[in-house]
CSV table of C-alpha atoms and ligand atoms in Angstrom, one decimal:
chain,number,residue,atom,x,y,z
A,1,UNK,CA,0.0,0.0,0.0
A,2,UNK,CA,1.2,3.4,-1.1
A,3,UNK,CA,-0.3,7.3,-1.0
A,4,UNK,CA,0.8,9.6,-3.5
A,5,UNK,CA,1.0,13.3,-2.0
A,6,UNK,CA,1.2,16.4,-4.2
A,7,UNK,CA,2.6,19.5,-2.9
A,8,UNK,CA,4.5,17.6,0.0
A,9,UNK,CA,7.4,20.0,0.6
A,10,UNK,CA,5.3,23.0,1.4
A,11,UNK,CA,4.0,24.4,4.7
A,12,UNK,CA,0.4,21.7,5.1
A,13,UNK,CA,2.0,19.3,2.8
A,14,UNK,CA,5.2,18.5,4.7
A,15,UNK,CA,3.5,18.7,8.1
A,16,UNK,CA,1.0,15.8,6.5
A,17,UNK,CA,4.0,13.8,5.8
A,18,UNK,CA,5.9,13.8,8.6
A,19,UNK,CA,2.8,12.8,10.5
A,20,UNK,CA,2.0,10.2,8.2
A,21,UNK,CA,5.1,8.3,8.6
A,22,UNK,CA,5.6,9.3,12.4
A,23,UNK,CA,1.8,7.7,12.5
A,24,UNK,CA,2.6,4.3,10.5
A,25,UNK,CA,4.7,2.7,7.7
A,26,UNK,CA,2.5,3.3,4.4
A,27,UNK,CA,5.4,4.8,2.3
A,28,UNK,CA,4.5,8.1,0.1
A,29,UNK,CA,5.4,9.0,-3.4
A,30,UNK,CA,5.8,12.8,-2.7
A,31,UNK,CA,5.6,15.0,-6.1
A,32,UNK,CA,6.3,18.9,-5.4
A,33,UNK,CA,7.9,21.3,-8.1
A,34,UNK,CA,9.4,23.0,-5.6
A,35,UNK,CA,8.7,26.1,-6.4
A,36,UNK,CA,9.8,29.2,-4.2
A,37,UNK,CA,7.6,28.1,-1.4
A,38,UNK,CA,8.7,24.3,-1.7
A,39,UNK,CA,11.5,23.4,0.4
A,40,UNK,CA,13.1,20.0,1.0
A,41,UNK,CA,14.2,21.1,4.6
A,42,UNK,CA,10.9,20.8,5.8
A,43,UNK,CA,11.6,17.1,5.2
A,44,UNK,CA,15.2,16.6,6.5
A,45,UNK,CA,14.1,13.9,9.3
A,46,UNK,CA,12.8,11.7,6.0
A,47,UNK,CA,16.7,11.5,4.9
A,48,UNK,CA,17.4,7.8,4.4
A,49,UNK,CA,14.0,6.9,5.4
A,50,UNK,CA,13.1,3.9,2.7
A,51,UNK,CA,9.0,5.2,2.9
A,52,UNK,CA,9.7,8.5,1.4
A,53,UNK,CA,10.4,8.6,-2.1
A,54,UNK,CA,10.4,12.1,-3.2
A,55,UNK,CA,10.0,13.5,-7.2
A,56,UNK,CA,10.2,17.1,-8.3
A,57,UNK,CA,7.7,17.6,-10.9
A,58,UNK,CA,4.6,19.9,-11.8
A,59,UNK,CA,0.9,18.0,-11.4
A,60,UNK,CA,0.4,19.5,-14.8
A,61,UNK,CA,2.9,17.2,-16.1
A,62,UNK,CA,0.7,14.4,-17.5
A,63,UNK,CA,3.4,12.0,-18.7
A,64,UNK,CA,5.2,12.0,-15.2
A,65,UNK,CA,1.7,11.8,-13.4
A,66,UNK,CA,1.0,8.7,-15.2
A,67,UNK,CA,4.4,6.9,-15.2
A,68,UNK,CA,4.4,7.8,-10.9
A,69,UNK,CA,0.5,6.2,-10.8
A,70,UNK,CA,2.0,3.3,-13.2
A,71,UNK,CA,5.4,2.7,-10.9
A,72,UNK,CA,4.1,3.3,-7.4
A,73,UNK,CA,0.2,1.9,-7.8
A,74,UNK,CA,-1.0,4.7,-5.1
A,75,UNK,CA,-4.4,3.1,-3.0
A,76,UNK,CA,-5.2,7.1,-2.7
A,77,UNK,CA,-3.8,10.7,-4.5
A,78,UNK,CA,-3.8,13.3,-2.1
A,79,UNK,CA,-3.6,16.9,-3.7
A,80,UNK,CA,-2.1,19.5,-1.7
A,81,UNK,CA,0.0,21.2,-4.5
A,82,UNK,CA,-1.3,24.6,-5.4
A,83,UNK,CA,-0.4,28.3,-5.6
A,84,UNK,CA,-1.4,29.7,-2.1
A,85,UNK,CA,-0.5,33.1,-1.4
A,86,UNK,CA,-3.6,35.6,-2.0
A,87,UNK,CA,-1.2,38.7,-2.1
A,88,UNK,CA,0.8,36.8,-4.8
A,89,UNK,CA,-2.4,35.7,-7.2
A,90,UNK,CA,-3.4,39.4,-6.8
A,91,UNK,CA,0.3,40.4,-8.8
A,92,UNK,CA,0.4,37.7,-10.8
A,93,UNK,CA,-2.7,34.9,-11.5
A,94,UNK,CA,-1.3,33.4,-14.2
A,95,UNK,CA,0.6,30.7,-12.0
A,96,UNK,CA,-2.7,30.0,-9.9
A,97,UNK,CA,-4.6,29.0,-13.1
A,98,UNK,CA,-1.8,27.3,-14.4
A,99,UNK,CA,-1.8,24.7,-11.3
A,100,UNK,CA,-4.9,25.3,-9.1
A,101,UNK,CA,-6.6,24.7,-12.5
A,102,UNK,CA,-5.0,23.4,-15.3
A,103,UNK,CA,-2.8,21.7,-12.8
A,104,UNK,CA,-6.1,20.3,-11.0
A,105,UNK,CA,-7.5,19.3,-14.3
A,106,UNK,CA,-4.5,17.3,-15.5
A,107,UNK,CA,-4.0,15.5,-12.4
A,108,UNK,CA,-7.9,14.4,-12.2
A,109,UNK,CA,-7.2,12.9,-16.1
A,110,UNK,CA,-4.8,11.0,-14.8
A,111,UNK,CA,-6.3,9.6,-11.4
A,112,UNK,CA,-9.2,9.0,-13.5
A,113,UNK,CA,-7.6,6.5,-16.5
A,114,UNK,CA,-5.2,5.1,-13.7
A,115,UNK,CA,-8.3,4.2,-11.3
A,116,UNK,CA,-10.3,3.2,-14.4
A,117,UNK,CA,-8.3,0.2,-15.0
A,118,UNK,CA,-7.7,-1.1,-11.5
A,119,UNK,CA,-8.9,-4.4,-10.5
A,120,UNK,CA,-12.7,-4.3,-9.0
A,121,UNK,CA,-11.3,-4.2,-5.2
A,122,UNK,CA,-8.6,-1.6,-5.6
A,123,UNK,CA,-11.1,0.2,-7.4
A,124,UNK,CA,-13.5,0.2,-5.0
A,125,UNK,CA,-10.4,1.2,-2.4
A,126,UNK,CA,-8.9,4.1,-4.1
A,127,UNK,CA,-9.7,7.7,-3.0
A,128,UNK,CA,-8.7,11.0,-4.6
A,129,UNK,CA,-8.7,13.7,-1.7
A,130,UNK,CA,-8.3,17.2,-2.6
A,131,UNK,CA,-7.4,20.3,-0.1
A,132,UNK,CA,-9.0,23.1,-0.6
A,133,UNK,CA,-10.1,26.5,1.3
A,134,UNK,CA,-12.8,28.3,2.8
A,135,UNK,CA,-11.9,31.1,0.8
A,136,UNK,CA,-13.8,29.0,-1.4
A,137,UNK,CA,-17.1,30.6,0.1
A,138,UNK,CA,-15.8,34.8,0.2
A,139,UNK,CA,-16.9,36.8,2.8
A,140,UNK,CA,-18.9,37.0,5.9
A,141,UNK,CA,-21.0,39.7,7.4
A,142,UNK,CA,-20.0,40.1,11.2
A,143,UNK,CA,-23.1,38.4,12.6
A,144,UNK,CA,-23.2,35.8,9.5
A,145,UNK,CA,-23.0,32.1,10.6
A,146,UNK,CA,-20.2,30.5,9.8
A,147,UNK,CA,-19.7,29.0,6.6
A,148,UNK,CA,-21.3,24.9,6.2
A,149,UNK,CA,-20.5,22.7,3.3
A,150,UNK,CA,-24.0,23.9,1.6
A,151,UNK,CA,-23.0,27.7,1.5
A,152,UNK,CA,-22.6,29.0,-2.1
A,153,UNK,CA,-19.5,29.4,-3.7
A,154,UNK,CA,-18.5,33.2,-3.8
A,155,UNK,CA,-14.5,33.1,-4.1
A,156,UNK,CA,-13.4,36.9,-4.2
A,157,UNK,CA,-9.7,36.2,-5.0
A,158,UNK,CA,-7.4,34.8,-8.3
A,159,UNK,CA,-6.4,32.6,-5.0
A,160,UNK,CA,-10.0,31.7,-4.1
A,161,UNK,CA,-11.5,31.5,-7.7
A,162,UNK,CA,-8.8,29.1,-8.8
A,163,UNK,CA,-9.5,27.1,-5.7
A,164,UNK,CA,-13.1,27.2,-6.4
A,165,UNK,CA,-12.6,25.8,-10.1
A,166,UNK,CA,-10.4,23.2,-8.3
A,167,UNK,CA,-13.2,22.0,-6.2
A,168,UNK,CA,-15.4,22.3,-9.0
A,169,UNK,CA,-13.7,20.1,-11.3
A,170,UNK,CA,-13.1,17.6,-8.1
A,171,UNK,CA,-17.2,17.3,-7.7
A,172,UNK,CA,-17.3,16.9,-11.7
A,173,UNK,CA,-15.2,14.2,-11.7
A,174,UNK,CA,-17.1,12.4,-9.1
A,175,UNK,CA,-20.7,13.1,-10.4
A,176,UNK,CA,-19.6,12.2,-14.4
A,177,UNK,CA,-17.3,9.9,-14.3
A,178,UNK,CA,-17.7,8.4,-10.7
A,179,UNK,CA,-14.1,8.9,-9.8
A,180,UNK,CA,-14.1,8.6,-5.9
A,181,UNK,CA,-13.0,11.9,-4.7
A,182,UNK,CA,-13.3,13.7,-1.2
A,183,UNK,CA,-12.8,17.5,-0.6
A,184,UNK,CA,-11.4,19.3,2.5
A,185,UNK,CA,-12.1,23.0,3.2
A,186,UNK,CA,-10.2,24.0,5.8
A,187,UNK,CA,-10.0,27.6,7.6
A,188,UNK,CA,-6.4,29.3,8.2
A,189,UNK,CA,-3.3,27.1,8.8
A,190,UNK,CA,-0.5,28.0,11.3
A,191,UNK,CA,2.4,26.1,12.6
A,192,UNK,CA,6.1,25.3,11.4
A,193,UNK,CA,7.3,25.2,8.5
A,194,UNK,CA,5.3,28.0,7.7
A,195,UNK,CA,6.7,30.7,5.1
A,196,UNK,CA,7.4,33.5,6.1
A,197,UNK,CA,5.2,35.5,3.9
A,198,UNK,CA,2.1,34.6,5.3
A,199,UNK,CA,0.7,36.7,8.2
A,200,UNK,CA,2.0,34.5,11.3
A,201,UNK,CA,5.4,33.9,10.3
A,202,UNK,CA,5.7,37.0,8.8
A,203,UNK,CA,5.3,38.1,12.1
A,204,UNK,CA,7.5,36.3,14.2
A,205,UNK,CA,10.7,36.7,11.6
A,206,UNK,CA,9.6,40.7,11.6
A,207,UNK,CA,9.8,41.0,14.9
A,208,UNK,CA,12.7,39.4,16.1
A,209,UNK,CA,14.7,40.8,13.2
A,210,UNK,CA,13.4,44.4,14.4
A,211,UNK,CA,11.3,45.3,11.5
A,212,UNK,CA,7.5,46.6,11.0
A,213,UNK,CA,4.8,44.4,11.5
A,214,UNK,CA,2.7,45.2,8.6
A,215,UNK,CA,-1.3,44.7,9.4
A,216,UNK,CA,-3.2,45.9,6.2
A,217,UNK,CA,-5.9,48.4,7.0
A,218,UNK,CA,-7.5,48.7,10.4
A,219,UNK,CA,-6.7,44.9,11.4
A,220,UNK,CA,-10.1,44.1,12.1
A,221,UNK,CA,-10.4,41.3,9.8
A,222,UNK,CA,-11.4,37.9,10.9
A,223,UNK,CA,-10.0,34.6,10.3
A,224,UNK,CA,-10.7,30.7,12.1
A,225,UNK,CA,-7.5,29.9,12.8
A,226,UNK,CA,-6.6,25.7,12.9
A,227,UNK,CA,-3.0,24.6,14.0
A,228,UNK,CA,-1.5,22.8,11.0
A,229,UNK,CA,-1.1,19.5,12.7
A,230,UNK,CA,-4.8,19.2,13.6
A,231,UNK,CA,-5.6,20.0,9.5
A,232,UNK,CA,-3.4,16.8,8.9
A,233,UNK,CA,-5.3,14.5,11.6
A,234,UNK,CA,-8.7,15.7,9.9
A,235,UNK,CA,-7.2,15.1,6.4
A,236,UNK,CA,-6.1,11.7,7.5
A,237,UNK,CA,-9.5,10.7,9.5
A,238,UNK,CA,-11.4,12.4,5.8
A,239,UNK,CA,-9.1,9.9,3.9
A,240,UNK,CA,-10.4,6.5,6.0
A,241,UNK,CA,-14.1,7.2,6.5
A,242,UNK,CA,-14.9,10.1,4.6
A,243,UNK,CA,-18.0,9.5,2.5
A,244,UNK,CA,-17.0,9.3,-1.1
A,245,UNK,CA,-18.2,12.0,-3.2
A,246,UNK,CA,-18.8,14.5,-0.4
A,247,UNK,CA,-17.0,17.3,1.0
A,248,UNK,CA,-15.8,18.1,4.7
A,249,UNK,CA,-14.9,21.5,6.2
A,250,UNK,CA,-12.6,21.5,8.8
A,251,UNK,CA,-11.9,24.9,11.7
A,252,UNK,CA,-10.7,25.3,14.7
A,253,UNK,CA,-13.3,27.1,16.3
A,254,UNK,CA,-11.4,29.9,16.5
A,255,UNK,CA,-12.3,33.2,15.0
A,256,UNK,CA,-9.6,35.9,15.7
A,257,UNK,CA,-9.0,40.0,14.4
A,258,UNK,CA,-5.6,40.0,12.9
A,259,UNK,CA,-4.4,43.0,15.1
A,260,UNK,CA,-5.5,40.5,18.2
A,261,UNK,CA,-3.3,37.7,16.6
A,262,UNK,CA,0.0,40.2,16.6
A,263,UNK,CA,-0.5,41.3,19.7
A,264,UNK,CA,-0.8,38.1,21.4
A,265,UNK,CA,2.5,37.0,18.9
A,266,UNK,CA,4.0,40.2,20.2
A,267,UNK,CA,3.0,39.7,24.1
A,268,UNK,CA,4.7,35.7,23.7
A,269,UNK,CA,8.3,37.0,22.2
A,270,UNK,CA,8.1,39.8,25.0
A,271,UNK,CA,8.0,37.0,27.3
A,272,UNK,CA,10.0,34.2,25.1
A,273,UNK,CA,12.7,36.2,23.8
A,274,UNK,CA,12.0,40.0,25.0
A,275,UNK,CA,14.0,42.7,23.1
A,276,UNK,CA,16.9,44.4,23.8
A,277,UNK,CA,15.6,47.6,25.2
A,278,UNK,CA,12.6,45.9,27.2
A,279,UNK,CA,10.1,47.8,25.0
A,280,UNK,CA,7.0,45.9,23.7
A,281,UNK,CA,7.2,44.1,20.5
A,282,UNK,CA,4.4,45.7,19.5
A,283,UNK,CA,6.0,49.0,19.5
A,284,UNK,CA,6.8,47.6,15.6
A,285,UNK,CA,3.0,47.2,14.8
A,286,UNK,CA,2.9,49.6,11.9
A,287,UNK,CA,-0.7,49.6,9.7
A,288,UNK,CA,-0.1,49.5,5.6
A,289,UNK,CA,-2.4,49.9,3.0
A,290,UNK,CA,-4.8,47.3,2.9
A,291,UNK,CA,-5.4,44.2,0.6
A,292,UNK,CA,-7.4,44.8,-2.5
A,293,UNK,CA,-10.8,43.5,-1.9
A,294,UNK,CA,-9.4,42.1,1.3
A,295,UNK,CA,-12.1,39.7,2.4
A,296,UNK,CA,-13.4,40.8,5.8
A,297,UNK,CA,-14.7,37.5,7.8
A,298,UNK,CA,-13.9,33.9,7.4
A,299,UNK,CA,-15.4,31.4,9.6
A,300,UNK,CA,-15.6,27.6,9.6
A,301,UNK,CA,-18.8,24.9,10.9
A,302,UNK,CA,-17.1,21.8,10.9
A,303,UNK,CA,-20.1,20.1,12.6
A,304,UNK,CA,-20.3,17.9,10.0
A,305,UNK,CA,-16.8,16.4,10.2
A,306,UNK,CA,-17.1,16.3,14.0
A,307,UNK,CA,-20.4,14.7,13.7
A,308,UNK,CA,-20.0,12.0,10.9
A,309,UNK,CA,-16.0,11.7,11.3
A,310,UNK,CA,-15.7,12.3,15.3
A,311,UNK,CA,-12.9,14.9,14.0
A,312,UNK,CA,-12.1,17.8,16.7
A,313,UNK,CA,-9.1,19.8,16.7
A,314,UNK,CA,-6.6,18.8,19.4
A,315,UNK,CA,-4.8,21.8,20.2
A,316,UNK,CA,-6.3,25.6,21.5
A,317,UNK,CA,-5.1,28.5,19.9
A,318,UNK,CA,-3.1,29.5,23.7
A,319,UNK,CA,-1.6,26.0,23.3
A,320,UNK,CA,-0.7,26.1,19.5
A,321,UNK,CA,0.3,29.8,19.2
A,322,UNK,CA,2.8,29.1,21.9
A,323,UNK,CA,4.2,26.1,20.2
A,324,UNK,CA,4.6,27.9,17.1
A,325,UNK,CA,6.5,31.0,18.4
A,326,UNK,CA,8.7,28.5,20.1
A,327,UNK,CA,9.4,26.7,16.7
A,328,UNK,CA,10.6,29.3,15.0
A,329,UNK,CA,12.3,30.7,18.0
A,330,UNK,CA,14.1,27.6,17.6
A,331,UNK,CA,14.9,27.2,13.8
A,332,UNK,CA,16.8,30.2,13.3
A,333,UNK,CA,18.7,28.0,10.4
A,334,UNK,CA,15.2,27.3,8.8
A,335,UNK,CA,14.2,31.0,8.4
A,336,UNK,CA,17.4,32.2,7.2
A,337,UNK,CA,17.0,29.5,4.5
A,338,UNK,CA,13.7,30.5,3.2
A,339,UNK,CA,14.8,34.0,3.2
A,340,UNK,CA,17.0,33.9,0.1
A,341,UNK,CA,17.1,36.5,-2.7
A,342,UNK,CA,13.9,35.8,-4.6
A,343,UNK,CA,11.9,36.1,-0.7
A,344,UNK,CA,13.5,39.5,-0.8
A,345,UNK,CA,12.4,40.8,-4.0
A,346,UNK,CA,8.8,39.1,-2.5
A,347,UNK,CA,9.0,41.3,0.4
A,348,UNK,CA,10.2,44.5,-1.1
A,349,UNK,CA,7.7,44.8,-4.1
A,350,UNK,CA,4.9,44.0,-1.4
A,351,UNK,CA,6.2,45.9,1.5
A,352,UNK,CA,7.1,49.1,-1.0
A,353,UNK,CA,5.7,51.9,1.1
B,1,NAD,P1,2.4,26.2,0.2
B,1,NAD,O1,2.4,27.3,-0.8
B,1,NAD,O2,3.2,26.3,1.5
B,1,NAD,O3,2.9,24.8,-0.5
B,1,NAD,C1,2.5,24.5,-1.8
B,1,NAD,C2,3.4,23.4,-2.3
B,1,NAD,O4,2.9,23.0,-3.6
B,1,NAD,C3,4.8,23.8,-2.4
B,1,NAD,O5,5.7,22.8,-1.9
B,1,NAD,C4,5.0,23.9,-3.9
B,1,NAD,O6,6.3,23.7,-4.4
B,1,NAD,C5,4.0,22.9,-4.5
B,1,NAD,N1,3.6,23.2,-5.8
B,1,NAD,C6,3.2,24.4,-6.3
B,1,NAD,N2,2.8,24.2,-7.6
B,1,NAD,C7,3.0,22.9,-7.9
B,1,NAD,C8,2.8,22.2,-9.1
B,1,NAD,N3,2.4,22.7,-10.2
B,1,NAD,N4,3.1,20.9,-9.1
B,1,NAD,C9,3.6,20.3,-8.0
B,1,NAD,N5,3.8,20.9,-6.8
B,1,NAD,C10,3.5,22.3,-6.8
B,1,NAD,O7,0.8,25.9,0.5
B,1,NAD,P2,0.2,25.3,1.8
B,1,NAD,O8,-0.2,26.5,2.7
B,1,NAD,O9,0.9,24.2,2.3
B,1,NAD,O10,-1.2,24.8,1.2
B,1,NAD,C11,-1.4,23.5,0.8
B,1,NAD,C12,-2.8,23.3,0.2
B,1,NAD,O11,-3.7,23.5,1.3
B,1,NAD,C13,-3.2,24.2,-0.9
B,1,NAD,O12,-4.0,23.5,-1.8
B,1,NAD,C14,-4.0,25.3,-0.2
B,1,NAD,O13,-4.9,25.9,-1.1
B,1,NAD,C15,-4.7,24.5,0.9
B,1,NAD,N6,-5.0,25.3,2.1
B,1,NAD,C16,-4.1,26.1,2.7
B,1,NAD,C17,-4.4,26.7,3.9
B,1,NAD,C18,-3.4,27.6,4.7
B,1,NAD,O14,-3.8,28.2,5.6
B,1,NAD,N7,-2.2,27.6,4.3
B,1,NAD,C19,-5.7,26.6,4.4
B,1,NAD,C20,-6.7,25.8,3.7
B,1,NAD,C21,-6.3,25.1,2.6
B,2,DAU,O1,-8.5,30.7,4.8
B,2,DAU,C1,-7.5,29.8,4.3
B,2,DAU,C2,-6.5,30.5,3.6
B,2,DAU,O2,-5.6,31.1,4.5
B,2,DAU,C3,-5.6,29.6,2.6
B,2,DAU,O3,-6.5,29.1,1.6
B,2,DAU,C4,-4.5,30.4,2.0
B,2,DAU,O4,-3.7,29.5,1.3
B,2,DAU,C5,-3.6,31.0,3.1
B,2,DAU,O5,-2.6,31.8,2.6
B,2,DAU,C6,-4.5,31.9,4.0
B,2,DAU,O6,-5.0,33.1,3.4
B,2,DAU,P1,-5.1,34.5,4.1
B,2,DAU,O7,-5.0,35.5,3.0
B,2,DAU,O8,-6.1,34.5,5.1
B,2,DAU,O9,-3.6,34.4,4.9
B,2,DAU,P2,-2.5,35.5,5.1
B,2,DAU,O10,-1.6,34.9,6.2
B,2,DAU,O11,-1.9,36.0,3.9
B,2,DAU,O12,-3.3,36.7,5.8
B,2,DAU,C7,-4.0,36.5,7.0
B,2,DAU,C8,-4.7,37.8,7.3
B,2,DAU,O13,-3.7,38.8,7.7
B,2,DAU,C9,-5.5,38.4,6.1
B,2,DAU,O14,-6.6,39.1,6.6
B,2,DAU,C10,-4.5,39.4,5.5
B,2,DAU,C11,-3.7,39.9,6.8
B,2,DAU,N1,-2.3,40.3,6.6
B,2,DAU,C12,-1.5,39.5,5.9
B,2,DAU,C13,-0.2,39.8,5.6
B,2,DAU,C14,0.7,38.9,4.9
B,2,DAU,C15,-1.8,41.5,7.1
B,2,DAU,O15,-2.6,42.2,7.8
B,2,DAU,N2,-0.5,41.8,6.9
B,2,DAU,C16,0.3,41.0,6.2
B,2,DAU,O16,1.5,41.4,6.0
């Protein structure tokens, strides 16, 4: 028995991984491009490890997808692979159409022929889960309830559209040609391995290196924040009784301003690793122009999966914050590595005023 994991040197993908084969000994094909925000470090532990059999290559590349389904004979494709910066598909979409879509597409060609000629058992076995966003669903008024698996799809974004055609072609897949997919939403990721472009670890690295900690407009906007290891437990509990054909959002119960979220990161390094001068992190708190068409509220129900699946996140936000400041605290080698030239040029086109 085998999975085959896309996207499985970036920040959810990686994490998945390593819990995967901390969890058991099902080996995993692992095909990432490696793209700026891939990064083989995040899997330094696998080195040598037999079950980990890593490729770089592009989900869009249809001959390498199907020798990989030929060779390895997968039981289940999971799809993490995707652009996944919203700030980034707002400069530049044509890379989110190129693998949220046409990436999707190609790899759903192949799952689909590949699964079509397995034997009757392994065909009945095989699962295609694909990982997607509430972004998915826009934007929330403040008193809103939060979104379910039956709220329309309203994607505001390059990011969240792409996503959405994603998960559209997904659940065309299953109804036309039956292929046995499953499809996570899941709210806002934090955690290690986290790049440092996204608002958390954005953050941390800010701060400690004594720069601004940009929040876009008044800070006010809301997002359900999940801590990255309990997205992988939900993923994995999706993949063994998840209810083929249906989708599964996942949250952590946890809706938070971003200006709370700084100051809380700021209030942990004051007490972790305070500065120099005894001042307040959050001294460095410094509002920029906001986001265009910033979304204002996300929010997840993930009744269902806790219902159905018995799925409930593990850690708190106290708990996993804390755990996540004390990562990066820890990996000072890690952040300087994902901080090479092209993060720079990221950083000061973004950060320009
Ligand atoms: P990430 O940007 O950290 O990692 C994406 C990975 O995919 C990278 O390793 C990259 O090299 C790889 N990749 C990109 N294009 C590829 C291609 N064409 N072929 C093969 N590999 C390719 O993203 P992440 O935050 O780990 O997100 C993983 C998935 O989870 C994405 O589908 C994203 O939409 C979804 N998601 C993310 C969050 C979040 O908060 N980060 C929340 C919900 C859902
Ligand atoms: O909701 C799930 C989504 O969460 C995922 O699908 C995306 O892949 C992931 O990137 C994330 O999207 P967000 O746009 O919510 O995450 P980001 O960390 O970029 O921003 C979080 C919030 O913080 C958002 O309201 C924008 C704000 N922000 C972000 C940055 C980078 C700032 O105020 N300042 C910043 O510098």
């Amino acid at each position: 028995m085998t999975i085959l994991v896309t996207g499985g040197a970036g920040f959810i993908g990686a994490n998945f991984v390593l819990d995967w084969l901390a969890d058991g000994d099902e080996p995993v094909v692992n095909l990432d491009k490696l793209t700026y925000a891939g990064n083989l470090h995040n899997l330094d532990s696998l080195a040598g490890d037999a079950r980990h059999v890593f490729v770089q290559g592009d989900i869009g590349d249809r001959g390498l997808l199907d020798a990989l389904l030929a060779e390895h004979q997968p039981r289940a494709v999971l799809n993490f692979a995707a652009e996944s910066h919203v700030d980034r598909s707002i400069h530049g979409p044509e890379d989110f159409i190129q693998t949220n879509v046409v990436g999707t597409f190609r790899l759903l060609e192949a799952v689909r022929q590949y699964w079509g000629a397995l034997a009757a058992a392994d065909k009945a076995a095989f699962r295609l889960l694909h990982v997607s966003t509430d972004e998915v669903y826009g934007t929330l008024a403040p008193d809103a309830p939060a979104f379910s698996e039956s709220h329309g799809y309203e994607p505001n974004s390059p990011y969240s559209a792409s996503k959405a055609a994603s998960d559209h072609l997904v659940r065309a897949w299953h109804h036309t040609y039956g292929l046995p997919v499953l499809t996570t939403n899941c709210s806002n990721n934090y955690g290690p391995y986290h790049f440092p472009e996204k608002l958390i670890p954005l953050v941390i690295v800010n701060a400690l290196a004594g720069k601004p900690l940009p929040i876009y407009g008044d800070g006010r906007q809301i997002r359900d924040w999940l801590y990255v290891r309990d997205h992988c437990s939900a993923i994995r509990r999706v993949l063994q009784a998840g209810q083929v054909g249906q989708t599964y959002n996942v949250g952590g119960w946890n809706e938070q301003a971003n200006i709370d979220i700084v100051r809380l990161i700021c209030r942990l390094l004051d007490e972790l690793r305070p500065r120099a001068d005894g001042q307040s992190y959050a001294l460095q708190i410094t509002h920029v122009q906001d986001r265009p068409g910033h979304d204002r509220r996300y929010a997840i129900d993930a009744r269902k999966i806790e219902r159905e699946l018995g799925w409930r996140p593990a850690e708190t936000f106290e708990t996993g914050i804390r755990k996540t400041v004390q990562w990066y605290l820890e990996h000072p080698e890690w952040v300087a590595n994902v901080q090479s030239g092209a993060y720079r040029d990221w950083i000061a086109q973004q950060y320009a005023d």
